[in-house]
Coordinates of N, CA and C in Angstrom, one line a residue:
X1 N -46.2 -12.3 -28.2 CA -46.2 -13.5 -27.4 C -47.7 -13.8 -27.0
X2 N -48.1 -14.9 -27.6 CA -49.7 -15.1 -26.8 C -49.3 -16.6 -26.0
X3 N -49.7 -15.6 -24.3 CA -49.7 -17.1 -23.5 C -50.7 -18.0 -23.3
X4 N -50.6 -19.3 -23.3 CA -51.8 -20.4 -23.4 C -51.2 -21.3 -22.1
X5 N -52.8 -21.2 -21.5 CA -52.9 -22.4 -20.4 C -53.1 -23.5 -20.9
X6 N -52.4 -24.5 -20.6 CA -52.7 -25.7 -20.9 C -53.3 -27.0 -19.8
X7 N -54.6 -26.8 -19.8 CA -54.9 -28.0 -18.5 C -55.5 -28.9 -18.7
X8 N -54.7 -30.3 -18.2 CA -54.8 -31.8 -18.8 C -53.8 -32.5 -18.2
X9 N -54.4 -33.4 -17.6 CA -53.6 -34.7 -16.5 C -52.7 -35.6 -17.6
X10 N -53.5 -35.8 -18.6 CA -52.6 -36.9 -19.6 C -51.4 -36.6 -20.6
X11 N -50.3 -36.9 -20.1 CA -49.2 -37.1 -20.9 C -49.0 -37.2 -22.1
X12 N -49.5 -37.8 -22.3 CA -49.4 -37.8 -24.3 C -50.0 -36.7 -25.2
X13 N -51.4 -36.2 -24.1 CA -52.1 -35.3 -24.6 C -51.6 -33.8 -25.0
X14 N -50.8 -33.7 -23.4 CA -50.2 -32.5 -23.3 C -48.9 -32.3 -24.5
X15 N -48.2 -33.9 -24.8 CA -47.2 -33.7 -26.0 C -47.5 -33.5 -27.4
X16 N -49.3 -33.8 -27.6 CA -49.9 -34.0 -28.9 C -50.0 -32.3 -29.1
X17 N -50.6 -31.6 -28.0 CA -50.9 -30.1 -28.3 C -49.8 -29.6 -28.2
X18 N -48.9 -29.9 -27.5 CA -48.0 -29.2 -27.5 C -47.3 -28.9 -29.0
X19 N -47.1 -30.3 -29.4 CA -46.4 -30.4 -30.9 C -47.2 -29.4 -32.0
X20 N -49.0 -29.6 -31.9 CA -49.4 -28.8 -32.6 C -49.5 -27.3 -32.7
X21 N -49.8 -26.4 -31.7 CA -49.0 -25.6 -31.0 C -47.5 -24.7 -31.7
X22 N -46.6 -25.8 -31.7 CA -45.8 -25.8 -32.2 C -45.2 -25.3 -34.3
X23 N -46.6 -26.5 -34.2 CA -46.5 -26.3 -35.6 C -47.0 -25.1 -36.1
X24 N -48.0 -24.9 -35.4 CA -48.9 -23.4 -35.8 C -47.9 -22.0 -35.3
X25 N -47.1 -22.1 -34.5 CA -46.5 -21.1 -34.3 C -45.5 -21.1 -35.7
X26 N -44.6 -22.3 -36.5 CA -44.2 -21.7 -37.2 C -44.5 -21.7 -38.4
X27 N -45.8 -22.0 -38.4 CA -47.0 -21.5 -39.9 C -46.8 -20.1 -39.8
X28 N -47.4 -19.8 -38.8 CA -48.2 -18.3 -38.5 C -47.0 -17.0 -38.4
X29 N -46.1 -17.5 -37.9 CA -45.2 -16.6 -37.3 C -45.4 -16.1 -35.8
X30 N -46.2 -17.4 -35.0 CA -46.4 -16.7 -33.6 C -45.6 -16.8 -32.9
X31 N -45.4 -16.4 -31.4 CA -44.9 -16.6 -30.4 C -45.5 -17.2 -29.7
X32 N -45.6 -18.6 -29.1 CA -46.6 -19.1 -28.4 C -45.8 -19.6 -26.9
X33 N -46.2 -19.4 -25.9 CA -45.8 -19.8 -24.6 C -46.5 -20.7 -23.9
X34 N -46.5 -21.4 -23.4 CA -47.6 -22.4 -22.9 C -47.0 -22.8 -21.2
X35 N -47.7 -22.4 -20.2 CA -48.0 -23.6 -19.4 C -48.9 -24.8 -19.2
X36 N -48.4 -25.3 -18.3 CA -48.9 -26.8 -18.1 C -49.2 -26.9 -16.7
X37 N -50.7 -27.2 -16.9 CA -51.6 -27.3 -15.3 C -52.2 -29.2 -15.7
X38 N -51.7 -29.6 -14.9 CA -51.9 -31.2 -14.3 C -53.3 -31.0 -13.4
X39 N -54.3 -30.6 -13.1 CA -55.1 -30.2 -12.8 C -56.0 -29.1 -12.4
X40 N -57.1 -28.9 -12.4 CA -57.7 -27.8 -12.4 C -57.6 -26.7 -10.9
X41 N -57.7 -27.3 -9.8 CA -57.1 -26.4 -9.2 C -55.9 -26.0 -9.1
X42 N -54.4 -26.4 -9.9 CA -53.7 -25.4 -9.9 C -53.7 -24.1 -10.7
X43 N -54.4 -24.6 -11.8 CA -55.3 -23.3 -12.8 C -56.0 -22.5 -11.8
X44 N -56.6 -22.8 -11.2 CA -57.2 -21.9 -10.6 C -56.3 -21.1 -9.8
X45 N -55.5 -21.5 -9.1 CA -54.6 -21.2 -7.6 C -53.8 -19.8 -8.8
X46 N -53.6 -20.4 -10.0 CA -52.2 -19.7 -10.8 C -53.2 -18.5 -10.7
X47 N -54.6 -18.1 -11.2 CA -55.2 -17.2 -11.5 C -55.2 -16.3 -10.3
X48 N -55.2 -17.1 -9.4 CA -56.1 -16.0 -8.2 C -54.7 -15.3 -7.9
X49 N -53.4 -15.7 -8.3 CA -51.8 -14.7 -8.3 C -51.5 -13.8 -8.9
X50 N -52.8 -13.7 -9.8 CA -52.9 -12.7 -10.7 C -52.6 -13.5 -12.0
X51 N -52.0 -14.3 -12.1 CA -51.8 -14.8 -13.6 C -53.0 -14.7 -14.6
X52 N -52.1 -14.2 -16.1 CA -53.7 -14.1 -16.9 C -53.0 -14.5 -18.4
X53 N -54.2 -15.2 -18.7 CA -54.0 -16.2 -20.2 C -55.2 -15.3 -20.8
X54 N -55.0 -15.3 -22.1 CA -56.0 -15.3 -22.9 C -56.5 -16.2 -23.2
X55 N -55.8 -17.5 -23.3 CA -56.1 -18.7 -23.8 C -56.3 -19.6 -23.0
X56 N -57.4 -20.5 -22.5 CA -57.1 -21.8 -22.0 C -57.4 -23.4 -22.8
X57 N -56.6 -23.9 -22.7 CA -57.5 -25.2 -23.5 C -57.5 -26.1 -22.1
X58 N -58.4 -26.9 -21.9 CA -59.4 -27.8 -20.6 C -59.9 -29.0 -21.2
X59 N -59.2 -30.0 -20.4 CA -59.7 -31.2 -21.3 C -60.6 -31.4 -20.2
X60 N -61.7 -31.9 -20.3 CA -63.0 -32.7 -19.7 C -62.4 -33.3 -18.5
X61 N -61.4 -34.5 -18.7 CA -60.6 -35.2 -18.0 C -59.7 -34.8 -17.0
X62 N -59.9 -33.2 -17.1 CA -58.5 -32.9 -16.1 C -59.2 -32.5 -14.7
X63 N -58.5 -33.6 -13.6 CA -59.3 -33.2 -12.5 C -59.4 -32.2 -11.5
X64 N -60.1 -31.5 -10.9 CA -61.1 -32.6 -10.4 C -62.6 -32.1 -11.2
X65 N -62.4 -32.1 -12.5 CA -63.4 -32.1 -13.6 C -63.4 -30.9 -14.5
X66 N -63.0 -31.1 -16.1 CA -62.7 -29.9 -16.5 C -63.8 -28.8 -16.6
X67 N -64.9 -29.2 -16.5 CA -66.5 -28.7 -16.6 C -66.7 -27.8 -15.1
X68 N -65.9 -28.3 -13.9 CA -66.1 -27.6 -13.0 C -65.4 -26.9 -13.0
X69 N -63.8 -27.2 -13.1 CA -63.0 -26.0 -13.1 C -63.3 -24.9 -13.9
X70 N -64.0 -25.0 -14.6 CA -64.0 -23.9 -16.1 C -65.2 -23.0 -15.4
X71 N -66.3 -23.8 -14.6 CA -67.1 -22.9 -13.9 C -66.8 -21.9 -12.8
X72 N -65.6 -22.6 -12.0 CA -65.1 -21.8 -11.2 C -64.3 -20.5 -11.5
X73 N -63.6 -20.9 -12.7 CA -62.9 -19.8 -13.2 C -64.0 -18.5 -13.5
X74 N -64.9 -18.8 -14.2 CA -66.1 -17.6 -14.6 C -66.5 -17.3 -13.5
X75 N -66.5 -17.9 -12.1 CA -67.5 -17.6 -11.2 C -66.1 -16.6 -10.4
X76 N -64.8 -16.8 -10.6 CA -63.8 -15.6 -10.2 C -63.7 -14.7 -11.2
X77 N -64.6 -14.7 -11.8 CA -64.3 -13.5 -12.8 C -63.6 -13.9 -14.3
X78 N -62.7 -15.0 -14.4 CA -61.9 -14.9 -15.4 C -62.5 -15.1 -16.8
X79 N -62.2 -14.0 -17.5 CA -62.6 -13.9 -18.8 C -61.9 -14.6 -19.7
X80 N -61.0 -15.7 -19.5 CA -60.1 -15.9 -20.7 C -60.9 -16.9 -21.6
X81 N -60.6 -16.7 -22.9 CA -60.8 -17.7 -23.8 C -61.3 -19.3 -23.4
X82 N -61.9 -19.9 -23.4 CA -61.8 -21.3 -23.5 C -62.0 -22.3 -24.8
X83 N -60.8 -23.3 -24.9 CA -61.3 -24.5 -25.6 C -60.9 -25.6 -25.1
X84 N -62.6 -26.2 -24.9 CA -63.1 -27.3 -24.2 C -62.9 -28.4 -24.8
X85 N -61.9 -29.8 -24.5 CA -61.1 -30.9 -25.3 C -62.9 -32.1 -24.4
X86 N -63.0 -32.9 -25.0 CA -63.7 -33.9 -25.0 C -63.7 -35.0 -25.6
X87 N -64.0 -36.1 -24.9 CA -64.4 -37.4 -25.5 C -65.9 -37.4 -26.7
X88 N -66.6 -36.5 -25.1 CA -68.0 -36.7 -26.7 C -68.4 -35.1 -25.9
X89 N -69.9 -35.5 -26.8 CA -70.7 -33.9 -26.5 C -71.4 -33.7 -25.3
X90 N -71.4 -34.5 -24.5 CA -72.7 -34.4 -23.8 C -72.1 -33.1 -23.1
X91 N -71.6 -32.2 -22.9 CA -71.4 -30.8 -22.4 C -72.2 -30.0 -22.7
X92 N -72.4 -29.9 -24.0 CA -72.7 -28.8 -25.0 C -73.6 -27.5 -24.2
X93 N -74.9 -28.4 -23.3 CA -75.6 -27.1 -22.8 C -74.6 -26.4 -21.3
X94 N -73.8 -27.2 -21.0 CA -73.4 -26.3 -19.6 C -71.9 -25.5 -20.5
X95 N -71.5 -26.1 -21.1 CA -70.2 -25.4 -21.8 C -70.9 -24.0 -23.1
X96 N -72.4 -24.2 -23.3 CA -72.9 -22.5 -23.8 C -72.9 -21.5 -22.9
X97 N -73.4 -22.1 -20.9 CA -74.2 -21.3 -20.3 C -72.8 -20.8 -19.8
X98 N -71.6 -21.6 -19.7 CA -70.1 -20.6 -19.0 C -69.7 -20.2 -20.3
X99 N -70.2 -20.0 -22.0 CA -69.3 -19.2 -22.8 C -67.8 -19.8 -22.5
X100 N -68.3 -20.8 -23.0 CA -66.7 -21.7 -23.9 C -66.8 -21.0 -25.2
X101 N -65.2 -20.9 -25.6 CA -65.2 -20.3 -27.2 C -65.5 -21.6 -27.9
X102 N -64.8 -22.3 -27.9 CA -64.9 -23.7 -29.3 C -64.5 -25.2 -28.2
X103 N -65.1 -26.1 -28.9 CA -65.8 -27.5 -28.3 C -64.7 -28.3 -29.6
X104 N -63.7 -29.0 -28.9 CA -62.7 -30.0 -29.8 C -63.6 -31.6 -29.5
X105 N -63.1 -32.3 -29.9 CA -63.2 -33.9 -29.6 C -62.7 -34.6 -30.2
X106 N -62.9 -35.5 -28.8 CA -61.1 -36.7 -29.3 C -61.8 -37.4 -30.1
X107 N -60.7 -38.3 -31.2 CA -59.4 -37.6 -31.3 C -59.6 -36.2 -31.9
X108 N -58.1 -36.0 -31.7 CA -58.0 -34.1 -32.0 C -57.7 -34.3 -33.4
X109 N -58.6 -33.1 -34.4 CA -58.2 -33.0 -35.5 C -57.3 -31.9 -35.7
X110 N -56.4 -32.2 -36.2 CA -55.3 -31.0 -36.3 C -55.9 -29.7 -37.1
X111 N -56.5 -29.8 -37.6 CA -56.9 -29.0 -38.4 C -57.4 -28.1 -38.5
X112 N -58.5 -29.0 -37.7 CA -59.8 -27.5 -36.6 C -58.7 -27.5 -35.4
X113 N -58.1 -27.8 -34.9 CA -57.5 -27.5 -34.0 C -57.0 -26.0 -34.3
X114 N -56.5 -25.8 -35.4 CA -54.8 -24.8 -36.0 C -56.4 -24.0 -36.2
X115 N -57.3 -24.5 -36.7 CA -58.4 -23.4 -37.1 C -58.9 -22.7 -36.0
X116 N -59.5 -23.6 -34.8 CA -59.8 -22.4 -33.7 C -59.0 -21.9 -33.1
X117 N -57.2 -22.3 -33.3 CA -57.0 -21.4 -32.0 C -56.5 -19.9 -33.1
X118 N -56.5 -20.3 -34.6 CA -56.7 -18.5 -35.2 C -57.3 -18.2 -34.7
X119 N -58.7 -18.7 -34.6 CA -60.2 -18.0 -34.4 C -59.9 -17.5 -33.1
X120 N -58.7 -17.5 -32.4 CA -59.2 -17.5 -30.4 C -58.0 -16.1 -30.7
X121 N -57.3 -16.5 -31.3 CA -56.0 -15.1 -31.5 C -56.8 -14.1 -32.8
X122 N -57.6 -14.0 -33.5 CA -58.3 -13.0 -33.6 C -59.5 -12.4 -32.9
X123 N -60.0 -13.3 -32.1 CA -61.0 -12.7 -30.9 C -60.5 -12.0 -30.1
X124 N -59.3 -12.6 -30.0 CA -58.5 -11.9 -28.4 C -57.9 -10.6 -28.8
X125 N -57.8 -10.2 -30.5 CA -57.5 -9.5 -30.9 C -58.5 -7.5 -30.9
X126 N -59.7 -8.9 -31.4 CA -60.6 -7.7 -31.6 C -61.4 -7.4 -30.6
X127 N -61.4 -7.9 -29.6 CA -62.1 -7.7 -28.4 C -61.0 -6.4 -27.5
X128 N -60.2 -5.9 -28.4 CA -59.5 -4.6 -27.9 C -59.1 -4.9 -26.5
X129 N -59.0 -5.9 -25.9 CA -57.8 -6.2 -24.7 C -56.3 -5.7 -24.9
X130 N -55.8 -6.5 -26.3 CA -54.3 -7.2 -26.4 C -54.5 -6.1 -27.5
X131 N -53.0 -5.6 -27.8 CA -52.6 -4.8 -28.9 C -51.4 -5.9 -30.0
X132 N -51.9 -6.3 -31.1 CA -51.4 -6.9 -32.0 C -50.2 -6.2 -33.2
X133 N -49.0 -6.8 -32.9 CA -48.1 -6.2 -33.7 C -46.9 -7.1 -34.0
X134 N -46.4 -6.6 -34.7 CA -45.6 -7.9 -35.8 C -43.8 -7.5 -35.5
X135 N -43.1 -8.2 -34.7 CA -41.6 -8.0 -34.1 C -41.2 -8.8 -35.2
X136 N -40.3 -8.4 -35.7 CA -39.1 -9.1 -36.6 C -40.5 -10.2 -37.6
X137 N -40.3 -11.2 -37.8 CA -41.1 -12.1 -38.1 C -42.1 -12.7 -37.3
X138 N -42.4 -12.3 -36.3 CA -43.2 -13.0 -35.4 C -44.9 -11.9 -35.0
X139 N -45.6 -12.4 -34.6 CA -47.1 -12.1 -34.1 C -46.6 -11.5 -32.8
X140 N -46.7 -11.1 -32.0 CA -47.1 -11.0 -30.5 C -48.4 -10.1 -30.3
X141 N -49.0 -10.7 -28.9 CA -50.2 -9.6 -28.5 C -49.9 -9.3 -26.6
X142 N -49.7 -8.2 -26.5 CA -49.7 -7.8 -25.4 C -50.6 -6.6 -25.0
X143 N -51.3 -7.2 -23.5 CA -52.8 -6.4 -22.6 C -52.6 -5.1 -22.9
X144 N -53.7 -4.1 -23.2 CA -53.5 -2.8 -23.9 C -53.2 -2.4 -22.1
X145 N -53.7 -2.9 -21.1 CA -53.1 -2.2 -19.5 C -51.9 -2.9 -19.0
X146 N -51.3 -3.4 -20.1 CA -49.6 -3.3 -19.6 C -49.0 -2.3 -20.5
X147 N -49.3 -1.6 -21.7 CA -48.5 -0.9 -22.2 C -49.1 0.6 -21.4
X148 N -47.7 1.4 -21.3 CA -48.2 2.8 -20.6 C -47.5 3.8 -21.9
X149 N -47.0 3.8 -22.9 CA -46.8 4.9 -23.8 C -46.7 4.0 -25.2
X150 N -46.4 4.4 -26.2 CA -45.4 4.1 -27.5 C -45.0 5.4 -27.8
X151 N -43.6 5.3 -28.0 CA -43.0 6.1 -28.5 C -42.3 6.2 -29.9
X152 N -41.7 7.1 -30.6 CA -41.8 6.4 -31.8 C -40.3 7.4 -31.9
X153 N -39.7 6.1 -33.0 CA -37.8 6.3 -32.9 C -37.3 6.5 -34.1
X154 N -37.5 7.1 -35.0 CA -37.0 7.3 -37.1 C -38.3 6.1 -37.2
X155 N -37.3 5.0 -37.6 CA -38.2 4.1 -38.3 C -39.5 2.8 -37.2
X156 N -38.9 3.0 -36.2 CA -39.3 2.1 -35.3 C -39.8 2.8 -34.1
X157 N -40.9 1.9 -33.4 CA -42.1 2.6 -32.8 C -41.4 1.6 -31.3
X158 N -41.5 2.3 -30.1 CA -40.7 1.7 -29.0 C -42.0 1.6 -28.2
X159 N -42.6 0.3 -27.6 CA -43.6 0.0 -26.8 C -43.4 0.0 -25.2
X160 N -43.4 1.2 -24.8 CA -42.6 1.3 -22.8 C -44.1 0.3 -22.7
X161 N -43.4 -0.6 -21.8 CA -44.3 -1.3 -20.7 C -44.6 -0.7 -19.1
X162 N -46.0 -1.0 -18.4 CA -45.7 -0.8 -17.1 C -44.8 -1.3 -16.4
X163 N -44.1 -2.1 -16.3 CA -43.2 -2.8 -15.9 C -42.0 -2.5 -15.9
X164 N -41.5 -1.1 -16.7 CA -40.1 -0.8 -17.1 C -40.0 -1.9 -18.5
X165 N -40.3 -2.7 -18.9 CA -39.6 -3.2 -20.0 C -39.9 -2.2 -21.4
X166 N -39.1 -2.5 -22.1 CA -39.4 -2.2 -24.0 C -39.4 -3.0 -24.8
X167 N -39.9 -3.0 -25.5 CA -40.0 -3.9 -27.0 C -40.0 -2.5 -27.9
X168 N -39.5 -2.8 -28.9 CA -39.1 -2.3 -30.6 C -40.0 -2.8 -31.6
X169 N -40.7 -2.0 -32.7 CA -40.9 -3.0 -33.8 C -40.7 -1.8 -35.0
X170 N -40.8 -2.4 -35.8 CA -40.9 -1.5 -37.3 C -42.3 -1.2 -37.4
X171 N -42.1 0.4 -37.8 CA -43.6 0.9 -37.8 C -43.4 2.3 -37.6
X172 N -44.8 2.5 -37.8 CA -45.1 4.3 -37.7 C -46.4 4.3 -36.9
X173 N -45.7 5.6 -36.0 CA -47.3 5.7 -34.7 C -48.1 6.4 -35.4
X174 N -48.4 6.6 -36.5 CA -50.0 7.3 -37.1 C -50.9 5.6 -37.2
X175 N -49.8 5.0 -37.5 CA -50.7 3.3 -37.6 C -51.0 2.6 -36.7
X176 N -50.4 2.9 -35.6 CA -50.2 2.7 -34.0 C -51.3 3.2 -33.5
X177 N -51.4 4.3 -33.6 CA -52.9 5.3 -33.1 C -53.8 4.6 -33.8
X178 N -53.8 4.3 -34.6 CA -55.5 4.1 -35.8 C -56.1 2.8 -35.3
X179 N -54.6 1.7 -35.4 CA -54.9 0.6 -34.8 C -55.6 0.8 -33.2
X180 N -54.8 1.7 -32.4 CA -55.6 1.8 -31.0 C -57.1 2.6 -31.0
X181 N -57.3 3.5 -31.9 CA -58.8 3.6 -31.6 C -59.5 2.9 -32.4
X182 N -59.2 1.8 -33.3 CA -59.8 0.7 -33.6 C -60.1 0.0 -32.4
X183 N -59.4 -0.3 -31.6 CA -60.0 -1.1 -30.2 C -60.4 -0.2 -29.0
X184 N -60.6 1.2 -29.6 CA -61.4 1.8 -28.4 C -60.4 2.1 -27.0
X185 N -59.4 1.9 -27.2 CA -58.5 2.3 -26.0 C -58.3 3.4 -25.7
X186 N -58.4 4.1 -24.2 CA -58.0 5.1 -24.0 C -56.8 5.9 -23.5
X187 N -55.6 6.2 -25.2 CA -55.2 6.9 -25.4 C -54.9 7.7 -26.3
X188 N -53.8 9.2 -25.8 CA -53.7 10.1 -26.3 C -52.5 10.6 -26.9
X189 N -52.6 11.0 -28.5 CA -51.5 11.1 -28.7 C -51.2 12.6 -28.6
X190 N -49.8 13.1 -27.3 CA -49.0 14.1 -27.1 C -48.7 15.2 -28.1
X191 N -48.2 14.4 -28.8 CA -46.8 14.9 -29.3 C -46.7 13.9 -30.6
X192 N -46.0 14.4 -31.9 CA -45.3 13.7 -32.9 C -45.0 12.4 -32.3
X193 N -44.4 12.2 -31.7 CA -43.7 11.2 -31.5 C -44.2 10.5 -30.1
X194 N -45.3 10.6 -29.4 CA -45.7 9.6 -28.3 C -47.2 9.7 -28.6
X195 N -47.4 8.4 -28.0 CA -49.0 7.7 -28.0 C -49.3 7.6 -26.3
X196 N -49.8 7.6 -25.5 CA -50.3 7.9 -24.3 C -51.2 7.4 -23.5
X197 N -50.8 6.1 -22.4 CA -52.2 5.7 -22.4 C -52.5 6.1 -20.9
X198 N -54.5 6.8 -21.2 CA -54.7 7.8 -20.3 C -54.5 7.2 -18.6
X199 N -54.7 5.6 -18.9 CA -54.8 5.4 -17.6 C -53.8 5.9 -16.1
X200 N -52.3 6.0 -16.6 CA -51.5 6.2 -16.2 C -50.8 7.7 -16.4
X201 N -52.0 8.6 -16.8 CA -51.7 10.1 -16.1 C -52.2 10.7 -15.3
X202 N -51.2 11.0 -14.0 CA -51.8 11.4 -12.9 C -51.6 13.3 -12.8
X203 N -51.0 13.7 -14.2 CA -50.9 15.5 -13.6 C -50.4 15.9 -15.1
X204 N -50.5 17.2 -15.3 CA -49.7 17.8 -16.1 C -49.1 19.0 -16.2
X205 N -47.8 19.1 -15.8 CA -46.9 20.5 -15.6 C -46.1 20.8 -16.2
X206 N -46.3 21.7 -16.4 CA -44.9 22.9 -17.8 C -45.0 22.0 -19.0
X207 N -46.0 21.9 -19.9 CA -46.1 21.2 -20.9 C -45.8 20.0 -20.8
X208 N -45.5 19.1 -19.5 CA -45.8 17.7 -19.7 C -46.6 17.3 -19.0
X209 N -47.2 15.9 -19.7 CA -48.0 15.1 -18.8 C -46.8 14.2 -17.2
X210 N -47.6 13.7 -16.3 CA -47.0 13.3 -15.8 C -47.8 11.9 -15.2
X211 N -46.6 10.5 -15.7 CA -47.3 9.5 -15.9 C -46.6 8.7 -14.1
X212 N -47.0 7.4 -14.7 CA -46.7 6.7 -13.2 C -44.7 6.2 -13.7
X213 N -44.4 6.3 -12.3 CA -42.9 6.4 -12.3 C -42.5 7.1 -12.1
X214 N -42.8 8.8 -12.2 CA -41.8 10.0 -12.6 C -41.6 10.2 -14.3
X215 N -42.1 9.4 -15.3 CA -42.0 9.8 -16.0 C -42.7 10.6 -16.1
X216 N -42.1 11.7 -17.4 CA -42.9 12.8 -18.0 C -43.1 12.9 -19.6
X217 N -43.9 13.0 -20.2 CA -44.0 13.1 -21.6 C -44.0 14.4 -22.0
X218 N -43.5 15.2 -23.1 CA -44.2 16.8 -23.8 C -45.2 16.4 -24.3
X219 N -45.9 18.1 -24.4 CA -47.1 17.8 -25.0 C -46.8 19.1 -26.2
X220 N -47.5 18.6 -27.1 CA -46.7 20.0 -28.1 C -47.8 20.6 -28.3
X221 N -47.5 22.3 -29.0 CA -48.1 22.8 -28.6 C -49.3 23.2 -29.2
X222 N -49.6 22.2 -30.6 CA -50.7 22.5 -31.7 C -51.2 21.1 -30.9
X223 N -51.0 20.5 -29.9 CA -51.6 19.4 -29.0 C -52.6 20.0 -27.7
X224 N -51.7 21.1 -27.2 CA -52.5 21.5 -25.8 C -54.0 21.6 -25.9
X225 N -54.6 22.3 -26.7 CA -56.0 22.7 -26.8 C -56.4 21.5 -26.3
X226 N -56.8 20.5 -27.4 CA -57.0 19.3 -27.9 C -57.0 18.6 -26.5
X227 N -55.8 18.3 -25.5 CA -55.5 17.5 -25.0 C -56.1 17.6 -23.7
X228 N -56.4 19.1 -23.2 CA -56.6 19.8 -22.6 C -58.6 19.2 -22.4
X229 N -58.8 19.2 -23.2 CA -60.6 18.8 -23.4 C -60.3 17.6 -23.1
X230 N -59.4 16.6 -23.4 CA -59.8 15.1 -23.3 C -59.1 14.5 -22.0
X231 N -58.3 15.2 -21.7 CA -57.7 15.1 -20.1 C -59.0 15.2 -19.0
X232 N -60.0 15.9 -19.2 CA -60.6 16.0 -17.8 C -61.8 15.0 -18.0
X233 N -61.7 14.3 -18.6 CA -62.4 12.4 -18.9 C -61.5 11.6 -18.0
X234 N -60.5 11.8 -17.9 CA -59.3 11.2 -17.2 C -58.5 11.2 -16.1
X235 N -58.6 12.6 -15.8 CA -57.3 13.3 -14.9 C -57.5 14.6 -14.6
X236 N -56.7 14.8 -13.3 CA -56.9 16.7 -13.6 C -55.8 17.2 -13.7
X237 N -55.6 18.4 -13.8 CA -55.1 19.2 -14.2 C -53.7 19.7 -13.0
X238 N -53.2 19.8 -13.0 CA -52.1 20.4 -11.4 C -52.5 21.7 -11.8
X239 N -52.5 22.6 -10.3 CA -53.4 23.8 -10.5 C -51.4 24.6 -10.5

């Protein structure tokens, strides 16, 4: 599931991207979610509740100026993606100095349109935030600090969330692993059958780690050495 902000006052606008959007989800096989911000301070207000997009698209037009709002957002911090919708260019030098991803203009060409927002779902990809994996027929990418383990089930690799939730996919966690220190994340794999992320171990007793919740993982025992050196980067030890 990749969520997209959508901020833009005009009605038709919001039905044009939406449609396309649409269409690109069932090119691609994505999952696409979209809200709808009628102006820029509700974007803002959604962020400061913790809400977080990878994606925003900002049309120039959406008040009380899309050029401001997009400054404000960098000036709280928010890292998400932008693509900046416009009538013309005169932006160009203040939309380099806040790191906008890509600069559209009306009218919208569908084309480059379907083209940058791949380009915004492989950034979001390789910039090792979001972990990219393929459910039934579909894309999804979810924040590598919402998942707290993968576990892995015969054929299918089970993704625990912080949150208590799960997702399922088809797969094997040696590919799971490879892909994760492809993005430099820090976790550890246990055991055969779990992947580990270090943020969320606070102890380790009688051969298990012990994560947030009361869960507990094993650690096996051609693992301890190993785990044992890369634990105290992370955590200590229960004496």
């Amino acid at each position: 599931m990749i969520h997209v902000a959508l901020c833009n006052n005009d009605a038709s606008y919001i039905s044009e991207i939406e449609s396309l959007l649409h269409g690109i989800a069932m090119q691609e096989k994505l999952m696409i979610h979209t809200d709808i911000f009628y102006n820029g301070t509700e974007l803002e207000e959604k962020f400061r509740t913790g809400a977080d997009y990878p994606l925003i698209i900002l049309d120039a037009d959406t008040e009380p100026g899309g050029l401001l709002t997009a400054k404000k957002l960098r000036n709280a911090g928010v890292d998400s993606l932008i693509l900046f919708i416009s009538h013309s260019g005169i932006y160009f030098r203040e939309l380099f100095e806040i790191g906008v991803f890509r600069f559209l203009e009306k009218p919208l060409d569908s084309s480059l349109f379907q083209r940058y927002f791949m380009d915004a779902v492989e950034r979001i990809h390789k910039e090792g935030k979001y972990f990219l994996f393929k459910r039934g027929r579909q894309l999804q990418l979810i924040r590598i600090r919402d998942i707290l383990y993968f576990e892995s089930n015969r054929r299918k690799v089970i993704l625990h969330k912080l949150d208590g939730k799960k997702m399922d996919f088809y797969g094997k966690l040696n590919d799971v692993e490879h892909e994760i220190l492809k993005l430099e994340a820090p976790f550890l794999r246990t055991h055969q059958s779990f992947l580990v992320n270090c943020n969320y171990i606070f102890g380790w007793k009688a051969s298990k780690l012990q994560l947030n919740g009361g869960i507990q993982i094993p650690v096996s025992e051609d693992q301890k050495k190993k785990i044992r050196g890369q634990l105290k980067y992370f955590t200590r030890r229960d004496p």
